Amino acid sequence: MIEIKSVSLVREGQRVLDSIDLLLPRGGLTALVGPNGAGKSTLLSLAARLLPLQDGSVTIDGLPVESTPGKLLAKKIAILRQDSGPPPRVSVRDMVGFGRFPHSGGRMTAQDRTMVEEALARFELEALANRSLDRLSGGQRQRVMVAMTYCQDTDYILLDEPLNNLDMYHARQLMLELRRLVDETGRTIVIVLHDINHASASADRIIAMKNGMIAADGTPETVMRTEVLEAIYGFRVPVIETNGMRLALQYASCAP
Amino acid sequence: MRDRIVIALLLGLALTTMAAFMGVNLRGNIALALELRGIRLAALVTVAIAIALSTVTFQTITGNRILTPSIMGLDALYQFGQAALVFGLGGLGYVSLSPLLKFGAETAALMLLAMIILRPALKSQMDLTRMLLAGVIIGALFRSMTSLIARLIDPQEFAVAQRAMVANFSSPMIDLLLIAVLVTVIAGGFLLSRRHLLDIAALGRDTAIGLGVTWNRTVMIHLLVVSLLVAVSTALVGPVTFLGLLVTALAERLTVSRRHDTLFAVAILLGVIVLVGGQTLLQHGLGQASTLSVVVDFIGGLVFILLLFARRIR
Amino acid sequence: MFVPAIPLHRRVVMSAGLCLALLVVASLAIGVEEISLSSTARSVPLADLLSISRLPRTLAAVLCGAGLAVAGQILQTLTRNRFVEPSTAGTAQSAALGILIVTLFLPAAGLGMKALVASICALAGTALFLSTAHRLPPEQPHLVPLFGMVYGGVVGAAVTYVAWQNDLLQYLDIWTNGEFSGVLRGRYELLFVAVVIVAVAMLIAERLTIMALGEAQATSLGIDYRRMTQIGLVLVSVMSALSVVVVGLIPFVGLVVPNLVSRLSGDNLRGTLPLTALGGAILVLASDIAGRIIRFPYEIPVGTVMGVIGPAVFLWFVLQERRDA
């Protein structure tokens, strides 16, 4: 269980997070949605000790993130952030293999290698395995990064907008794959999404943030409602129900 | 209005530093001392004018306020030409040439090399930070090539040539003063007569072309004038990498107007104040006069770093 | 592009090793004092010549080259920028400042003391560079080396000023322009620390590669980013300081070699660091040999040779680098 208790964060005089309390029990796919600048990525980074806590506390299965050794946490929780750095000249297989670092310490066992091959297969990367990362498209690189995060083999996986750069096919594949991971292996996945319909289709729980606070929290059925979405995004979003799924028609208000 | 006050104040300050340079600690044969100091003052003022004019012009035709001829390696290029000449002629052959001829040959070489090396870079519209980096590297390359050539020459011959080659603020190349003043006056007059054109060029390539400026020719002509002025200052006192940046960065902050008559005036006055004032201070206050270029490079380098961080790069 | 990466890489490493072996032989053979087995009327016995001068000189070049290339690679990892190395990050200039301070205040100090103070100064100077460089906008990668070169110049100007004020200018050239001609037995052994530095770098190669992915990714994979940065800084600073103390500044080795290796064999340091070390040794030893031959019997310092080769290659890297990268 990830336990976030009254976490606040001020950056350059601006309140980015305002006393967030959140419980994320083991298992399930949780989507984090909300407008730009709502504090979703910051919350994720704090939970995964990438940013120092200013106020409040975060524990993962009872381990406080700020005082637990990084090496131990790296076997519990993996996070994938968007990164702007230049892509290294490292092969896809090596890159995915770095996900094994917390376990192998750099000396890969046969078991580690099997895990890497399995990850390559799971995310449809076998054909690219020997290619250098700087020769891939942005979407391919994104999938490699997700595969590496998967390879870390942690109970908790936090993904910050992993659908960025992905086309419709690969976005769908990735969401299906994440769903399967949760259902088959009982992992806990928290994912920041911009497309609320992906959240509605795949997530068990949707948490909406706005202005550093939690604006809505519940199953897709309770969050995917016109009045709830209007409160979050500030405009009327019609919601329809089809095939037992609730879909937002945010484009409806774009037509003249 | 504010600009006039700034110019008046700077003029007063510049005249004060010049008076101090001439007057402080006069002893012994006063007439002779005044004459010697007068000649050196003329050299310093010429250098200040040449650097200020060339830097402002260079920044205008390259469309930014952080590139300077020195940062793009022009003065290193001049010294390289000098060393190459020594290498070609031998130390003794070099010394026996008349200073005028040497200056002429070195300046011509610089103008040619500047055309070959800089013009393609400026025309390619490379992004600014890459061009800056390339310029700094080119400067480093030519400085090393100069010292490589120095090592290739017979040590004895090199020592002979070095005396004719190396100049600094306390012992400027007096032989060249007359021609340097002449070149600076002509180039300065030319730039001043073109100030309105430069005002338009400062708006950027596309706007300037829209207003009827023949861009490539304008860039080429002004690059040549800039090379000429760099040759003058480097020949007189050697390279000072960051002086140009220091005075133009200050000038830009002190003035409201972006017109070139104002920019030229303020940059020249600042150059005079820094060079003459700094030299006076070092000579009489701190005892060691030869290090002014080191001090200017230290402070100018810091200014450059500040500019990088202030993201004033356009 | 299905290139079987390993065999090519192995071939490259083997040819590099062969190349270095040939250069070592050449370095032992070339010098003012002629070596020929037949000559009997020599002024210095062959064994002495080799063991006192030629071998130390050759070893010093190999050690400096390998160490500096690896140091450059580490610094590039820490800054996440390919165009950074000890002489363009203020490291070497800060080391020279340290030597200057020792010379001023402890004129009797030995090489060890000088190396210690130089290392501390280099560490402080590089730490300042690193913490400042991290504040530059990452979308403009050229700003980091630009800042580094000017920063190195500013520190260098400070060193020159102090040296000038204290009449130490004649020493300045010794520290700021690397030269192997003065290397003799008993005066270069400190450089064997380079072996330790290269070995430590190889031990942490995997961590360094992961650090090149950025602080967030590295932290997520359980790497103590701050501590690894400190270790990296110490390795870089000690290596640069040692080379400045013993032979003087040799610029651009740490930039040219890692970039060439990255183009040939990629950025997975576990595989490439040995090649980087070999490449550095080859480059510096070849430059030293070239400096001995070009103007025989006079010598051109290796710092001057690298001062020309380095910026020329650097310029080429900068101009032809892909726009999208």
mmCIF file of C-alpha atoms in Angstrom, chain C residues 142-271:
data_model
loop_
_atom_site.group_PDB
_atom_site.id
_atom_site.type_symbol
_atom_site.label_atom_id
_atom_site.label_comp_id
_atom_site.label_asym_id
_atom_site.label_seq_id
_atom_site.Cartn_x
_atom_site.Cartn_y
_atom_site.Cartn_z
ATOM 1 C CA HIS C 142 25.801 23.827 -26.477
ATOM 2 C CA LEU C 143 25.560 26.259 -23.600
ATOM 3 C CA VAL C 144 27.225 23.813 -21.204
ATOM 4 C CA PRO C 145 30.541 23.449 -23.070
ATOM 5 C CA LEU C 146 30.440 27.142 -23.948
ATOM 6 C CA PHE C 147 30.057 28.055 -20.310
ATOM 7 C CA GLY C 148 32.727 25.513 -19.401
ATOM 8 C CA MET C 149 35.314 26.877 -21.812
ATOM 9 C CA VAL C 150 34.792 30.468 -20.700
ATOM 10 C CA TYR C 151 34.729 29.382 -17.057
ATOM 11 C CA GLY C 152 38.028 27.567 -17.574
ATOM 12 C CA GLY C 153 39.344 30.730 -19.209
ATOM 13 C CA VAL C 154 38.249 32.854 -16.251
ATOM 14 C CA VAL C 155 39.931 30.533 -13.740
ATOM 15 C CA GLY C 156 42.977 30.474 -16.024
ATOM 16 C CA ALA C 157 43.039 34.291 -16.088
ATOM 17 C CA ALA C 158 42.938 34.331 -12.291
ATOM 18 C CA VAL C 159 45.872 31.903 -12.207
ATOM 19 C CA THR C 160 47.829 34.018 -14.685
ATOM 20 C CA TYR C 161 47.152 37.167 -12.673
ATOM 21 C CA VAL C 162 48.354 35.665 -9.412
ATOM 22 C CA ALA C 163 51.389 34.128 -11.106
ATOM 23 C CA TRP C 164 52.202 37.458 -12.674
ATOM 24 C CA GLN C 165 51.945 39.314 -9.390
ATOM 25 C CA ASN C 166 54.364 36.853 -7.831
ATOM 26 C CA ASP C 167 56.853 36.490 -10.651
ATOM 27 C CA LEU C 168 55.950 32.872 -11.255
ATOM 28 C CA LEU C 169 55.062 33.210 -14.918
ATOM 29 C CA GLN C 170 57.905 30.984 -16.051
ATOM 30 C CA TYR C 171 56.375 28.114 -14.047
ATOM 31 C CA LEU C 172 52.922 28.736 -15.411
ATOM 32 C CA ASP C 173 53.848 27.345 -18.798
ATOM 33 C CA ILE C 174 55.063 24.147 -17.154
ATOM 34 C CA TRP C 175 51.668 23.546 -15.550
ATOM 35 C CA THR C 176 49.465 24.734 -18.361
ATOM 36 C CA ASN C 177 51.251 23.062 -21.255
ATOM 37 C CA GLY C 178 51.726 19.352 -20.822
ATOM 38 C CA GLU C 179 55.145 17.977 -21.638
ATOM 39 C CA PHE C 180 56.669 14.536 -21.167
ATOM 40 C CA SER C 181 60.294 15.411 -21.893
ATOM 41 C CA GLY C 182 60.952 16.110 -18.209
ATOM 42 C CA VAL C 183 59.554 12.765 -17.061
ATOM 43 C CA LEU C 184 62.233 10.665 -15.370
ATOM 44 C CA ARG C 185 62.261 7.708 -13.047
ATOM 45 C CA GLY C 186 61.248 8.887 -9.584
ATOM 46 C CA ARG C 187 59.249 11.855 -10.879
ATOM 47 C CA TYR C 188 56.191 10.255 -12.448
ATOM 48 C CA GLU C 189 55.185 7.322 -10.233
ATOM 49 C CA LEU C 190 52.170 9.252 -8.847
ATOM 50 C CA LEU C 191 50.575 8.675 -12.225
ATOM 51 C CA PHE C 192 50.050 5.014 -11.392
ATOM 52 C CA VAL C 193 47.026 6.240 -9.447
ATOM 53 C CA ALA C 194 45.457 6.434 -12.920
ATOM 54 C CA VAL C 195 45.300 2.637 -12.877
ATOM 55 C CA VAL C 196 43.170 2.796 -9.743
ATOM 56 C CA ILE C 197 40.975 5.491 -11.227
ATOM 57 C CA VAL C 198 40.359 3.556 -14.438
ATOM 58 C CA ALA C 199 39.685 0.391 -12.427
ATOM 59 C CA VAL C 200 37.150 2.121 -10.175
ATOM 60 C CA ALA C 201 35.466 3.639 -13.225
ATOM 61 C CA MET C 202 35.153 0.175 -14.751
ATOM 62 C CA LEU C 203 33.695 -1.175 -11.531
ATOM 63 C CA ILE C 204 30.975 1.454 -11.527
ATOM 64 C CA ALA C 205 30.559 1.502 -15.306
ATOM 65 C CA GLU C 206 27.002 0.182 -15.225
ATOM 66 C CA ARG C 207 25.984 2.805 -12.676
ATOM 67 C CA LEU C 208 27.585 5.557 -14.735
ATOM 68 C CA THR C 209 25.708 4.452 -17.841
ATOM 69 C CA ILE C 210 22.441 4.543 -15.920
ATOM 70 C CA MET C 211 23.308 7.974 -14.524
ATOM 71 C CA ALA C 212 23.592 9.227 -18.087
ATOM 72 C CA LEU C 213 19.831 8.608 -18.328
ATOM 73 C CA GLY C 214 19.260 11.390 -15.831
ATOM 74 C CA GLU C 215 18.814 11.764 -12.115
ATOM 75 C CA ALA C 216 15.159 10.649 -12.060
ATOM 76 C CA GLN C 217 15.745 7.435 -13.954
ATOM 77 C CA ALA C 218 18.884 6.602 -12.022
ATOM 78 C CA THR C 219 17.197 7.221 -8.674
ATOM 79 C CA SER C 220 14.269 5.090 -9.692
ATOM 80 C CA LEU C 221 16.694 2.252 -10.411
ATOM 81 C CA GLY C 222 18.030 2.490 -6.896
ATOM 82 C CA ILE C 223 21.194 4.478 -7.566
ATOM 83 C CA ASP C 224 22.277 6.999 -4.977
ATOM 84 C CA TYR C 225 22.700 9.784 -7.510
ATOM 85 C CA ARG C 226 24.323 12.297 -5.195
ATOM 86 C CA ARG C 227 26.885 9.899 -3.828
ATOM 87 C CA MET C 228 27.745 8.579 -7.284
ATOM 88 C CA THR C 229 28.147 12.164 -8.485
ATOM 89 C CA GLN C 230 30.554 12.796 -5.632
ATOM 90 C CA ILE C 231 32.555 9.685 -6.471
ATOM 91 C CA GLY C 232 32.659 10.677 -10.126
ATOM 92 C CA LEU C 233 33.796 14.187 -9.247
ATOM 93 C CA VAL C 234 36.600 12.835 -7.096
ATOM 94 C CA LEU C 235 37.794 10.500 -9.863
ATOM 95 C CA VAL C 236 37.783 13.289 -12.447
ATOM 96 C CA SER C 237 39.448 15.832 -10.160
ATOM 97 C CA VAL C 238 42.194 13.544 -8.887
ATOM 98 C CA MET C 239 43.048 12.347 -12.399
ATOM 99 C CA SER C 240 43.211 15.853 -13.854
ATOM 100 C CA ALA C 241 45.160 17.205 -10.897
ATOM 101 C CA LEU C 242 47.713 14.383 -11.068
ATOM 102 C CA SER C 243 48.339 14.910 -14.735
ATOM 103 C CA VAL C 244 48.679 18.679 -14.285
ATOM 104 C CA VAL C 245 51.095 18.215 -11.376
ATOM 105 C CA VAL C 246 53.299 15.626 -13.033
ATOM 106 C CA VAL C 247 53.325 16.609 -16.721
ATOM 107 C CA GLY C 248 51.106 19.688 -17.105
ATOM 108 C CA LEU C 249 47.761 20.230 -18.782
ATOM 109 C CA ILE C 250 46.954 18.011 -21.770
ATOM 110 C CA PRO C 251 43.728 19.395 -23.219
ATOM 111 C CA PHE C 252 40.879 17.696 -25.079
ATOM 112 C CA VAL C 253 41.930 14.035 -24.572
ATOM 113 C CA GLY C 254 38.799 13.508 -22.491
ATOM 114 C CA LEU C 255 36.650 14.997 -25.198
ATOM 115 C CA VAL C 256 38.060 13.504 -28.391
ATOM 116 C CA VAL C 257 38.389 9.900 -27.240
ATOM 117 C CA PRO C 258 34.991 9.298 -25.577
ATOM 118 C CA ASN C 259 33.195 10.882 -28.524
ATOM 119 C CA LEU C 260 35.020 8.705 -31.029
ATOM 120 C CA VAL C 261 34.398 5.614 -28.920
ATOM 121 C CA SER C 262 30.714 6.478 -28.588
ATOM 122 C CA ARG C 263 30.432 6.681 -32.362
ATOM 123 C CA LEU C 264 32.170 3.351 -32.801
ATOM 124 C CA SER C 265 30.776 1.304 -29.947
ATOM 125 C CA GLY C 266 27.970 3.213 -28.276
ATOM 126 C CA ASP C 267 27.469 4.481 -24.753
ATOM 127 C CA ASN C 268 27.196 1.323 -22.696
ATOM 128 C CA LEU C 269 30.264 2.073 -20.604
ATOM 129 C CA ARG C 270 30.641 -1.451 -19.334
ATOM 130 C CA GLY C 271 31.668 -2.478 -22.818
#
